[in-house]
Structure formats: structure tokens, C-alpha cells
Tab-separated table of C-alpha atoms and ligand atoms in Angstrom:
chain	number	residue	atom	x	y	z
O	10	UNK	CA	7.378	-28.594	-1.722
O	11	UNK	CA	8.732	-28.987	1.772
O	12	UNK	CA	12.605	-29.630	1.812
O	13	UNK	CA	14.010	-33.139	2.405
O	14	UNK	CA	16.120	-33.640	5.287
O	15	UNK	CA	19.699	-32.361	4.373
O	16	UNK	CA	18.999	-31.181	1.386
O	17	UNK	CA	18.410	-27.518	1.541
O	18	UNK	CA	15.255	-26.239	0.432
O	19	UNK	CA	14.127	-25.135	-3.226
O	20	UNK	CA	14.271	-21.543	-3.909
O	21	UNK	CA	10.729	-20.722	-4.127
O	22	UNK	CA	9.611	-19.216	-7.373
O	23	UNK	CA	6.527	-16.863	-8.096
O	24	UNK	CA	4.649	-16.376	-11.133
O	25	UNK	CA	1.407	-14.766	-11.711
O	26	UNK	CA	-1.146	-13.508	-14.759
O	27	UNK	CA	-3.820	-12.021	-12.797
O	28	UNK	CA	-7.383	-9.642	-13.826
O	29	UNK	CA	-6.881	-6.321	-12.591
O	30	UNK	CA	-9.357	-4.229	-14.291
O	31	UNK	CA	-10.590	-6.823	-16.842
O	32	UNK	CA	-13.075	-4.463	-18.371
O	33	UNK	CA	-11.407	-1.324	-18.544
O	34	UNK	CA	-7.963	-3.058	-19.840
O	35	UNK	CA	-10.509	-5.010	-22.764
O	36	UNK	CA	-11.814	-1.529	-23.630
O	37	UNK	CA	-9.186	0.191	-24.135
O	38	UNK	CA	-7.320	-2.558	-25.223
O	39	UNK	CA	-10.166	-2.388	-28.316
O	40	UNK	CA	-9.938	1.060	-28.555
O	41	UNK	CA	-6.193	1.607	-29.344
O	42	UNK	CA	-5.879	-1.997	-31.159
O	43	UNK	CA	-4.815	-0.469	-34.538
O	44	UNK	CA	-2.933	2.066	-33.582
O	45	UNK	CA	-0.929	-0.214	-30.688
O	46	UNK	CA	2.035	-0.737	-33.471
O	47	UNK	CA	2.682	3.031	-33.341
O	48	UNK	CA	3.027	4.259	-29.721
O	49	UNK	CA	5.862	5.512	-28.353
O	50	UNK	CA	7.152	5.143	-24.654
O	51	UNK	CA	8.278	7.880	-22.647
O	52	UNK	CA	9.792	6.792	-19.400
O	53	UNK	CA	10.812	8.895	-15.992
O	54	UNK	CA	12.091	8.329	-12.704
O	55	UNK	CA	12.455	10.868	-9.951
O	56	UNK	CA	12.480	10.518	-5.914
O	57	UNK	CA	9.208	11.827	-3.581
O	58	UNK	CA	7.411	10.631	-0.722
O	59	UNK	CA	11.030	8.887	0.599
O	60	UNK	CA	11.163	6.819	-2.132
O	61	UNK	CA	12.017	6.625	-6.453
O	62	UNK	CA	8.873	7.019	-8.340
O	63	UNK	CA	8.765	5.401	-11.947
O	64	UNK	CA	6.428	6.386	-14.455
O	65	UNK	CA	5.982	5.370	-17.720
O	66	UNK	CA	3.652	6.585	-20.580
O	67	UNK	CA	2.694	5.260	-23.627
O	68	UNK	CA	1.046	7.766	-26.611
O	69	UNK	CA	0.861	7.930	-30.341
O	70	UNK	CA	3.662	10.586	-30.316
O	71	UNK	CA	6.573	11.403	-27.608
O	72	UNK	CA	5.477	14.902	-26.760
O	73	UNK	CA	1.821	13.402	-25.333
O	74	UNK	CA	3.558	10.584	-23.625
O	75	UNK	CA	6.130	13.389	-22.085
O	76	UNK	CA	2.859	15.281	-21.450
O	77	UNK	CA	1.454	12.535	-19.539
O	78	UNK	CA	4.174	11.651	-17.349
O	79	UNK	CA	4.666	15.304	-16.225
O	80	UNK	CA	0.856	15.128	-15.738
O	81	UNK	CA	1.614	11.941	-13.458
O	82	UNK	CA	4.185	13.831	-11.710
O	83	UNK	CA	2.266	17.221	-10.787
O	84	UNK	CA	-0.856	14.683	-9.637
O	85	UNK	CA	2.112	12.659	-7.043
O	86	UNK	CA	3.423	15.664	-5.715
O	87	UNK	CA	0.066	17.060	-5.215
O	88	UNK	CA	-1.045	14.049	-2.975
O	89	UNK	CA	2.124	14.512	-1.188
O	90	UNK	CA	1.481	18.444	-0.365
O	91	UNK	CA	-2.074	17.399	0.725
O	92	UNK	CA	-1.485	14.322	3.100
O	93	UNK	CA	2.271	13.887	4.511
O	94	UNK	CA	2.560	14.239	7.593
O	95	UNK	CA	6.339	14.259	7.224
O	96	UNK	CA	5.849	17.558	5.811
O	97	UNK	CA	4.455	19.950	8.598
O	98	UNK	CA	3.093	22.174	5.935
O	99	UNK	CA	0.176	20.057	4.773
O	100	UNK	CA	-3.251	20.390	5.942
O	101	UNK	CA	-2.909	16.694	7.350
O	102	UNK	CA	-0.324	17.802	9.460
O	103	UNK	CA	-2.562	20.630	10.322
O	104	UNK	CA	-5.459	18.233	11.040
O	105	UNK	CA	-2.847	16.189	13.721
O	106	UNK	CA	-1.547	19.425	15.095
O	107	UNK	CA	-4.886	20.474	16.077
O	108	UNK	CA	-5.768	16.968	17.924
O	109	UNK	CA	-7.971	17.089	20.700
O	110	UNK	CA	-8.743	21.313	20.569
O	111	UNK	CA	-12.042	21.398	19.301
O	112	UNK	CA	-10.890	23.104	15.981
O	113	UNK	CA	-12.325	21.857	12.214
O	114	UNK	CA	-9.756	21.692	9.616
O	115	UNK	CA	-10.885	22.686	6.290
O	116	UNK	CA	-9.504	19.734	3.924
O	117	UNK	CA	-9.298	19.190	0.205
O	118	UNK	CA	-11.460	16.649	-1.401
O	119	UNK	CA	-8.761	14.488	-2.141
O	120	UNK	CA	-7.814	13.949	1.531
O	121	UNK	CA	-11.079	13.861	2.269
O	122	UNK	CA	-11.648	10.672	0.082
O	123	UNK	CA	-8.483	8.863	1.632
O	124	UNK	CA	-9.576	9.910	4.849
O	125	UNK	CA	-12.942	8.062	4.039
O	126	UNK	CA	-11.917	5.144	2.576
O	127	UNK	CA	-9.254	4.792	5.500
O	128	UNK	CA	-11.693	4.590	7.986
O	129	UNK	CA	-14.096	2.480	5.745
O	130	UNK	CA	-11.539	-0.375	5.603
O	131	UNK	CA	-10.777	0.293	9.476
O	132	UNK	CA	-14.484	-0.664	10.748
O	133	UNK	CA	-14.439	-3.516	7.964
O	134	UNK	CA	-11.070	-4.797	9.584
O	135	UNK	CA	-12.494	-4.281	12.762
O	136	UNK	CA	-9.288	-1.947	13.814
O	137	UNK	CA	-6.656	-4.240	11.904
O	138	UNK	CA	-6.296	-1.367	9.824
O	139	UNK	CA	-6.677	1.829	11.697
O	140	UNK	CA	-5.639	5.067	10.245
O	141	UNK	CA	-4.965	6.797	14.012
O	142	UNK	CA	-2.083	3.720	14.416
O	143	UNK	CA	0.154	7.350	14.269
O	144	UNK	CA	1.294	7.651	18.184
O	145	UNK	CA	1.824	3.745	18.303
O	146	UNK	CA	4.237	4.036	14.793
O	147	UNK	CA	5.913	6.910	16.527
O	148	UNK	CA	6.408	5.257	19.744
O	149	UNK	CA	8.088	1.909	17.995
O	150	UNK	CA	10.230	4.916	16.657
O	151	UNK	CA	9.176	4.371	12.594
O	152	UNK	CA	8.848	8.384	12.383
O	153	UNK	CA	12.071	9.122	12.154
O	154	UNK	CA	15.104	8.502	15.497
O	155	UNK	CA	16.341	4.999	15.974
O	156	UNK	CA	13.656	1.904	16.700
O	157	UNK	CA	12.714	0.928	20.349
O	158	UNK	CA	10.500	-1.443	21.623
O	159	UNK	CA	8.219	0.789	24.039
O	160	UNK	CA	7.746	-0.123	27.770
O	161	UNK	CA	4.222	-1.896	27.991
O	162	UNK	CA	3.276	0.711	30.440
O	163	UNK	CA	3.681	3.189	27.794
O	164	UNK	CA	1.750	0.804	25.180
O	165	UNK	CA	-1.423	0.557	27.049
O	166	UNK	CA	-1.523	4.277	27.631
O	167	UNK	CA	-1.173	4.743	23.753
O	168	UNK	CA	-3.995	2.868	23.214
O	169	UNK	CA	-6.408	5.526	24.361
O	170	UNK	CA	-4.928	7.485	21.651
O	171	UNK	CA	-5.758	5.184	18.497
O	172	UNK	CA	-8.810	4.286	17.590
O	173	UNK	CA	-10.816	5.444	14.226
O	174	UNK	CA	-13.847	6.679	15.949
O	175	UNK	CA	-12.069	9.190	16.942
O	176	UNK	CA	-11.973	10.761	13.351
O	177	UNK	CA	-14.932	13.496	12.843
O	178	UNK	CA	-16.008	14.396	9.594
O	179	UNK	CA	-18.125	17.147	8.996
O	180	UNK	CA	-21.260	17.608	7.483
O	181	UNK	CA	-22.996	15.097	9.410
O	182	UNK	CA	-20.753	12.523	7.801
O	183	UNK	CA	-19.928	11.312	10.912
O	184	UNK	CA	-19.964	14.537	13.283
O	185	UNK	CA	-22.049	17.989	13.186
O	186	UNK	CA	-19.135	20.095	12.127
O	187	UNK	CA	-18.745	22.319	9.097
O	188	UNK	CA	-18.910	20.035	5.629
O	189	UNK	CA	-15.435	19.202	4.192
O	190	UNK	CA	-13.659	19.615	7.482
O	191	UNK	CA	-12.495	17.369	9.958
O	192	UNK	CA	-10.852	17.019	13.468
O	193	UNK	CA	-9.364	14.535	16.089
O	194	UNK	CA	-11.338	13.803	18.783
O	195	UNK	CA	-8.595	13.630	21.188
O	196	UNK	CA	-5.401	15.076	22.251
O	197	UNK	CA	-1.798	13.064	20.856
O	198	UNK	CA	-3.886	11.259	18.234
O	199	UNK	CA	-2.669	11.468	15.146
O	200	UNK	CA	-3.807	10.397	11.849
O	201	UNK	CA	-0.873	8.855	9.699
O	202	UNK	CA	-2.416	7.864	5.687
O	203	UNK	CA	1.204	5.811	5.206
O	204	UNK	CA	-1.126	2.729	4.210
O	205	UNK	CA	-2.942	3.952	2.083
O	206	UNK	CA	-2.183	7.212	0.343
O	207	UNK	CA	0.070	5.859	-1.431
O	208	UNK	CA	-2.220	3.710	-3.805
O	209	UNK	CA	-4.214	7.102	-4.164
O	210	UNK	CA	-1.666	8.994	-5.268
O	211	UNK	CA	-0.461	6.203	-7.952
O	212	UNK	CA	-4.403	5.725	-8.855
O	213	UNK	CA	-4.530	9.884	-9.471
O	214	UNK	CA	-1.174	9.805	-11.370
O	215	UNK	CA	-2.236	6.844	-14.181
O	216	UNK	CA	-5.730	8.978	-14.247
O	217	UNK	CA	-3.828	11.557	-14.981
O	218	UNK	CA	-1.950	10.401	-17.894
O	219	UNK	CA	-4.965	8.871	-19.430
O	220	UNK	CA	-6.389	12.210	-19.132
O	221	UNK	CA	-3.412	14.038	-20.776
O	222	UNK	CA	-3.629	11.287	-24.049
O	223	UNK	CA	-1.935	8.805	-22.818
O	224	UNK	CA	-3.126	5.266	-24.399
O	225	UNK	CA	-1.433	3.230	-21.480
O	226	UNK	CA	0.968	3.488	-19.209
O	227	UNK	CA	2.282	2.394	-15.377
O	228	UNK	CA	3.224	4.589	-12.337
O	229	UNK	CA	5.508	2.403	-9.887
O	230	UNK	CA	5.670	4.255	-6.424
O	231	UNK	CA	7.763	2.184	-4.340
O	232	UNK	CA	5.875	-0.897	-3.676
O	233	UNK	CA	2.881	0.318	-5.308
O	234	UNK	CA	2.036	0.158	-8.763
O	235	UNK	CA	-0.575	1.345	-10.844
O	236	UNK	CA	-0.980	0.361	-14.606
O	237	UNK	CA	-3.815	0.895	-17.833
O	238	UNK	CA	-3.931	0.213	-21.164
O	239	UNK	CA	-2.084	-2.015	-23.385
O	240	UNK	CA	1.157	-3.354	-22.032
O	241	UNK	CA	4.523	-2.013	-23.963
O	242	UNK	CA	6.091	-4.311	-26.676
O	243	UNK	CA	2.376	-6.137	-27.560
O	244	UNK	CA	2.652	-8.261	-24.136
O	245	UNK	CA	-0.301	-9.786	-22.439
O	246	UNK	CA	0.235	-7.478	-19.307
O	247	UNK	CA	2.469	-5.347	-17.211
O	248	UNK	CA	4.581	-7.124	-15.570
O	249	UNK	CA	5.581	-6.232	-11.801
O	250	UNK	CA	8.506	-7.707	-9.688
O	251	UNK	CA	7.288	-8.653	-6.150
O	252	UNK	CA	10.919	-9.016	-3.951
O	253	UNK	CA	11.934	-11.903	-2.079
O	254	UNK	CA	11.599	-10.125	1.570
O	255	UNK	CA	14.396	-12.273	2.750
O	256	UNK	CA	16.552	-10.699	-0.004
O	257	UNK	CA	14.754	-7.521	-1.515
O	258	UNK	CA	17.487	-6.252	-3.582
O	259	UNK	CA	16.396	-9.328	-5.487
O	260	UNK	CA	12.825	-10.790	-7.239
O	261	UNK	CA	10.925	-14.012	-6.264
O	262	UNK	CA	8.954	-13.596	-8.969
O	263	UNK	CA	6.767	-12.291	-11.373
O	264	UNK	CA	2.430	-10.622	-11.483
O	265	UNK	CA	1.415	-9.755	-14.483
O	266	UNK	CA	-1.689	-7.258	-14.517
O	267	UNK	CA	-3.690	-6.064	-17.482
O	268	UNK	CA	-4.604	-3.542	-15.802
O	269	UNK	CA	-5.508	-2.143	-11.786
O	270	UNK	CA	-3.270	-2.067	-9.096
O	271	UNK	CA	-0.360	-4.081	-7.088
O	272	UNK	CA	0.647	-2.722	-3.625
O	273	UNK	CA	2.851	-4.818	-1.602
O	274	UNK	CA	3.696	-4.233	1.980
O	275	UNK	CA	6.835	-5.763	3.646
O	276	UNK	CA	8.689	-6.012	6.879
O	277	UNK	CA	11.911	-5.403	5.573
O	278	UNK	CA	10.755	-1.815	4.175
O	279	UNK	CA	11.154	-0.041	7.637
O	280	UNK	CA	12.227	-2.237	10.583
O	281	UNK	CA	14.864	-2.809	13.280
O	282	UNK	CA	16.517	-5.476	14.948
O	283	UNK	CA	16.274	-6.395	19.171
O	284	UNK	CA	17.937	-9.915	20.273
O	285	UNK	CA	17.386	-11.070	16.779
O	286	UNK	CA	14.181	-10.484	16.641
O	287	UNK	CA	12.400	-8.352	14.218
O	288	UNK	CA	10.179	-5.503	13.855
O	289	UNK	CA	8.955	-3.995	11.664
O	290	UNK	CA	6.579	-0.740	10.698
O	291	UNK	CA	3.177	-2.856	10.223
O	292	UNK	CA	1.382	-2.714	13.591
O	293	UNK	CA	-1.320	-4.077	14.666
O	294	UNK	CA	-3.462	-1.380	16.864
O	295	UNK	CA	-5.180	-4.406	18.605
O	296	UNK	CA	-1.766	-5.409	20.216
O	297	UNK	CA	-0.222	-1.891	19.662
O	298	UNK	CA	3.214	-4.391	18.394
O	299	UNK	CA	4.679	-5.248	15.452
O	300	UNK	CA	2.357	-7.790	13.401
O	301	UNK	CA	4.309	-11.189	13.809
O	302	UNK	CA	4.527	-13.890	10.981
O	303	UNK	CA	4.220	-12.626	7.550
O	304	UNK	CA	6.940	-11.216	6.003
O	305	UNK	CA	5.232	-9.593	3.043
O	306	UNK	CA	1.373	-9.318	1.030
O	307	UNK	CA	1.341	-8.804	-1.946
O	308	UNK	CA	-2.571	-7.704	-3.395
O	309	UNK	CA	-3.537	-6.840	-6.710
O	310	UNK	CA	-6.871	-5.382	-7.767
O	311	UNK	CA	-8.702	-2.705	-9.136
O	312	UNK	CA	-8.170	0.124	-7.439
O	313	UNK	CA	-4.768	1.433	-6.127
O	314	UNK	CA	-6.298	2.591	-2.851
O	315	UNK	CA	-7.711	-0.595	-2.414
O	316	UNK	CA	-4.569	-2.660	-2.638
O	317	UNK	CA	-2.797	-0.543	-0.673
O	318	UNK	CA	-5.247	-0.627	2.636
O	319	UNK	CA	-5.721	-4.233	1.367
O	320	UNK	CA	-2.131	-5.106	1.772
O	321	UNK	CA	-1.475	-3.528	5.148
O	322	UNK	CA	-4.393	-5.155	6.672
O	323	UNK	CA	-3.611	-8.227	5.219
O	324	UNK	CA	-0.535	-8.400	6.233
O	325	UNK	CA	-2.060	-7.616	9.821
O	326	UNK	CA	-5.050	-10.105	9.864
O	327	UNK	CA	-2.822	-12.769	8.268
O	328	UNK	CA	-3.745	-15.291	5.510
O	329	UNK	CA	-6.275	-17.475	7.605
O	330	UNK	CA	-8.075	-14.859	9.262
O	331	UNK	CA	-7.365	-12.633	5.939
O	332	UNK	CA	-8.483	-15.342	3.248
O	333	UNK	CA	-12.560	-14.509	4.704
O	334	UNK	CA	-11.855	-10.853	5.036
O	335	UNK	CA	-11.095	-11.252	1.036
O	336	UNK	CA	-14.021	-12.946	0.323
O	337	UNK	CA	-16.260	-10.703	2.083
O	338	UNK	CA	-14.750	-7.499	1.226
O	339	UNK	CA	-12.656	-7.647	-1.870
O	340	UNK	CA	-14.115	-10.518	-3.990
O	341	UNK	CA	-12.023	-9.056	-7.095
O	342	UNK	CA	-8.877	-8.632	-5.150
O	343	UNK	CA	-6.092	-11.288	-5.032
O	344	UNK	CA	-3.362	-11.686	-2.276
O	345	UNK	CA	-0.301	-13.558	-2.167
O	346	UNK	CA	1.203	-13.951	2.028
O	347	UNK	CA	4.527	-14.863	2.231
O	348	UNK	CA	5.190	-16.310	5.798
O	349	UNK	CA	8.384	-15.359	7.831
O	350	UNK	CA	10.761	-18.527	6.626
O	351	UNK	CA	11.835	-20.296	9.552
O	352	UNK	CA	15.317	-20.918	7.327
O	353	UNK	CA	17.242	-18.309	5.424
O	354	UNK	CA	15.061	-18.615	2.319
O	355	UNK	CA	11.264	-18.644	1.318
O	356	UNK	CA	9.792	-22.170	0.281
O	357	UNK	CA	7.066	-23.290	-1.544
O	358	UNK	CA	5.608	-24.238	2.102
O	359	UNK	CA	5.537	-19.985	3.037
O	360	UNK	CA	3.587	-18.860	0.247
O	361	UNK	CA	-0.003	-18.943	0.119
O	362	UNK	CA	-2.359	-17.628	-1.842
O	363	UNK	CA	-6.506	-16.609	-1.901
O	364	UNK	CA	-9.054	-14.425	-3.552
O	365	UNK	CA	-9.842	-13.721	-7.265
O	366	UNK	CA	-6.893	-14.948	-9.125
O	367	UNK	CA	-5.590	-17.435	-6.642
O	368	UNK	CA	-5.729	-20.298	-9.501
O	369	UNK	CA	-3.631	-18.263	-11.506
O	370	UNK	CA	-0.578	-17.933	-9.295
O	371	UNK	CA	2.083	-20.748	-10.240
O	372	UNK	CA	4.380	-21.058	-6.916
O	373	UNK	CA	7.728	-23.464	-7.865
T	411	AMP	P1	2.113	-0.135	3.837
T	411	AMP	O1	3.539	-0.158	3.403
T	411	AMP	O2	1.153	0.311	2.800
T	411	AMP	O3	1.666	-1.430	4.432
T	411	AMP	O4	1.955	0.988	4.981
T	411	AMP	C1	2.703	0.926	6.155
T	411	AMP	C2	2.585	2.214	6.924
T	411	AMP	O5	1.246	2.403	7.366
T	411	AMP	C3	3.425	2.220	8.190
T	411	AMP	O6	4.702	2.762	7.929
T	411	AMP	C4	2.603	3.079	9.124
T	411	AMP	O7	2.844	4.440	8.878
T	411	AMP	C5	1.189	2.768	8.742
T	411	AMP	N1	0.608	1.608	9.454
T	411	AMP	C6	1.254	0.641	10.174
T	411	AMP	N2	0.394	-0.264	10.658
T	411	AMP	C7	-0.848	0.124	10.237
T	411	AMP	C8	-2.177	-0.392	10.430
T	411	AMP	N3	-2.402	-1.520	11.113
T	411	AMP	N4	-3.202	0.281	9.862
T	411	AMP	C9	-3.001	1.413	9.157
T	411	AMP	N5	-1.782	1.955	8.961
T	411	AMP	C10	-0.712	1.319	9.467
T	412	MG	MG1	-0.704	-0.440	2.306
């Protein structure tokens, strides 16, 4: 509802059941009907990847849901070793040190598959999302130091450096080098998994915990959560908090997911302030700036990985442009834009919504 003159504007409120993994969720939901009554929740929090992870597991008895959420925390903390790069240790690091030499880095099949993915949802994006956006994030100063806004000079010479293509994979996958291996085509490009990696990681850790006996549970990584299996306390669904960006201490609303994967991405997570102005972390290599407008995206869908390229290109292509990308490639997936207010709060006006479960969002 758009606000009357002089009256400020309604608070906007979110609320959402939405599919995630229909299927699965009905399966397993069969599956552990009669013995639902008797599970037992085991719930842990502990900080990685710059942020707190959550995990919670639920199991007929306490030591398999402890089981499972230590098997949810040695999966996270693997996919960190593998693909940080704010770790120099890891072999992504590695691949980014040895930009532009000629040498193949030997990687594990997990980074491998991100890697793939990554640039999968680059050429479908058409760049929007492009895993090499590394020297442009560093230049706007979102690896670490204080923010800057870079000279333009400086921006079109970064350009050279970003630009998927330029990511070989072995094995006549996309280059004649050694299988399982990869390298940078040029020198100062640098592969950064930030939008992405994350949703793997949260994918591998609820995997996990099914694997170790777990009959449900949800693994919450900061803006990225993965869930299966019946939802604690006999409700219809997990339900997830997605944060009023113009406030994120606090929630606009609720999704509820029976199962799949919500990733949100947000300009308030890393940004800083010029003249008033914002920017923020997302970039969009096209420009090499700041993507302007949206505030947050919000996707759910099946798969954690998904969501989480999903929301950063989203957020990137916008909802016009973005409602078709949907369509075309992510027919299951749901996303909910919230617009940059032009006031101090989000209205019913910023908030739109398209893909699978668009009918099911209620927006007050
Ligand atoms: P997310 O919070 O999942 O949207 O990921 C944001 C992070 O991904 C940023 O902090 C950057 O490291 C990286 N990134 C920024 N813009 C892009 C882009 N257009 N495509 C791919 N990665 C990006
Ligand atoms: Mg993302």
C-alpha cells in the first residue's frame, strides 16, 4: 500500500510458506511419521567463515543428533579449508596465487563442483554473476582495509582482470590441462567463491547430518540456511527470519520451508558510506560498481548452492530483468527483492516478488 500524504508509511510485513524440496520433505516426512513424537533436538552454535553458524539436529536419541551436528560441523570447516581465500593456506588461495603463470592446481572435488557451478550460473547471467569479480571486490576495499570508491581509471583497467572465461579446467572440461586441476588465465585475477560457497557448504553440512542419522534438521550459516526433514515441535516447516535491511538487527518477516534452501544477500552485510551514498559488497562486473537499487534478495529453493548464486545475481540483475532470468533458469526457485526505500522504512510498494512460490508470499 503506498503511504498517504502525511501519514507515514505502514511498516511492511513479510510472510511466506514456500516448496523447497517438496518431494524429499514428503518422503521423509512419511518415513519418520510415527516416530516424529519421539525425536530429540540437539542444537549448536559456533563462529567460522566470519560469521556464527547454527546448526540444529533432530534424531530419535541425543547422542545421534549430537553426532550429526558435529558431522555438520567437520563438513563446514572442511569447505572452509578447501575454498577461502581469506585463508592463504587453501588450495583456492593457491589457485589465485598462481594467476596468470601457466601452473595447474590440483583441486579437490568439492571445489571443483563450486568452481563449476560458479561459472555455470556466470555464462547463464551473462557476467552478472562472475566468480573472477575478486580484483574489483578488492579494489572497492571489501577484502579487508577501509572502503574506497576506486578512480575510474583504475576501474577500467580491472576489467581486463575479471571475466569467467578466464577460468581453465582441466581435462578438456574447458582447457587441455591435467583432469581435476585448474588455473587462471591471467595475471591479478582472482577467483573469490564468497557467492556461492557458502550455500555449498550449508548443502554438505545438512547432508551430512542426514548421513550421520539425523531425521531432520537445519544448518543456518549467516544468511544462508539449509533445512530437511520434519520441522521441530510438529510445525508445517522451518521457519527462517529474513531482516529488514533498513534495520537488520530486526525481522520483516517470516519463510517457511519444508525443506531446501534460503540464502539471502544484502547491502547492509559489508558496505561503506561516501556523501551519503551507499555501497555495498554486491558488484556488478558489467559496471565494475556497486549494484544500485535493491537492498536485499531473498531466494529459496532446492539446492543451497543454487540460492546462494541465485541471490547474488539477483540482487545484481534486479527484479525486472531478474523475474525472466527465474523463469528460464530456476523455475522451482522463488525470490523476494526488496528495493532501496526512498524513506527510512520498507513499504509494501519495495517488495516484490516472482518465481515458484510467488502466490504464496503475503506482503502487509
Ligand atoms: P552473497 O552474500 O552470497 O551475495 O555474496 C557476496 C560476495 O560475493 C561478495 O562479498 C563478493 O565476495 C562476491 N561477489 C560480489 N559481487 C559478485 C558478483 N556479481 N558475482 C559473484 N560474486 C560476487
Ligand atoms: Mg549468494
Amino acid at each position: 500500500m503506498a503511504g498517504r500524504m502525511g501519514a507515514p508509511r505502514p511498516r511492511c510485513r513479510l510472510a511466506a510458506a514456500l516448496p523447497g524440496q517438496l518431494a524429499v520433505a514428503a518422503l521423509l516426512t512419511m518415513v519418520n511419521a510415527a516416530a516424529a513424537q519421539e525425536l530429540v533436538r540437539f542444537d549448536r552454535a559456533w563462529p567460522v567463515m566470519g560469521t556464527l553458524v547454527q546448526a540444529t539436529a533432530l534424531a530419535p536419541d541425543t547422542a545421534t543428533a549430537r553426532a550429526a551436528v558435529g558431522a555438520a560441523h567437520d563438513a563446514i570447516t572442511l569447505a572452509d579449508s578447501l575454498m577461502s581465500t581469506w585463508n592463504p593456506g587453501t588450495e583456492l588461495s593457491r589457485l589465485n596465487d598462481a594467476a596468470g603463470d601457466g601452473r595447474w592446481i590440483a583441486l579437490s572435488p568439492e571445489s571443483l563442483e563450486v568452481i563449476r557451478a560458479a561459472i555455470a550460473w556466470a555464462e547463464r547471467s551473462d557476467g552478472a554473476f562472475d566468480p573472477t569479480v575478486g580484483p574489483l571486490v578488492r579494489a572497492w576495499g571489501f577484502h579487508g582495509g577501509a572502503g574506497r570508491v576506486p578512480p575510474e581509471l583504475e576501474l577500467d583497467s580491472l576489467a581486463a582482470l575479471v571475466g569467467w572465461r578466464g577460468v581453465e579446467l582441466g581435462g578438456g572440461e574447458t582447457s587441455g590441462g591435467p583432469a581435476g586441476a585448474a588455473r587462471l588465465a591471467g595475471a591479478g585475477m582472482e577467483l573469490d567463491l564468497g557467492a556461492i560457497a557458502k550455500g555449498y557448504a550449508a548443502d554438505l553440512a545438512v547432508n551430512a547430518m542426514a548421513r550421520a542419522g539425523a531425521v531432520g534438521g537445519m544448518v543456518d550459516l549467516g544468511g544462508q540456511v539449509s533445512v530437511f526433514g520434519p520441522a521441530p515441535d510438529g510445525g508445517a516447516g522451518w521457519p527462517i527470519g529474513v531482516r529488514d535491511p533498513t534495520n537488520p538487527k530486526e525481522i520483516l518477516g517470516r519463510v517457511t520451508v519444508d525443506g531446501g534452501s534460503v540464502a539471502t544477500s544484502g547491502d547492509y552485510e559489508r558496505f561503506f558510506e561516501v556523501d551519503g551514498r551507499r555501497y555495498s559488497h554486491l558488484i556488478d562486473p558489467r559496471s565494475g560498481r556497486p549494484a544500485e537499487g535493491i537492498a536485499q534478495v531473498t531466494v529459496v529453493a532446492p539446492s543451497g548452492m543454487d540460492a546462494d548464486a541465485l541471490s547474488t545475481t539477483l540482487f545484481v540483475l534486479g527484479p525486472e530483468e531478474g523475474a525472466a532470468f527465474l523463469e528460464r533458469w530456476a523455475p522451482d526457485a522463488t525470490a523476494i527483492w526488496i528495493r532501496t526505500p526512498e524513506g527510512d522504512e520498507i513499504g509494501e510498494g519495495d517488495v516484490v516478488v516472482s518465481g515458484a512460490g510467488a502466490g504464496m508470499v503475503d506482503i502487509e
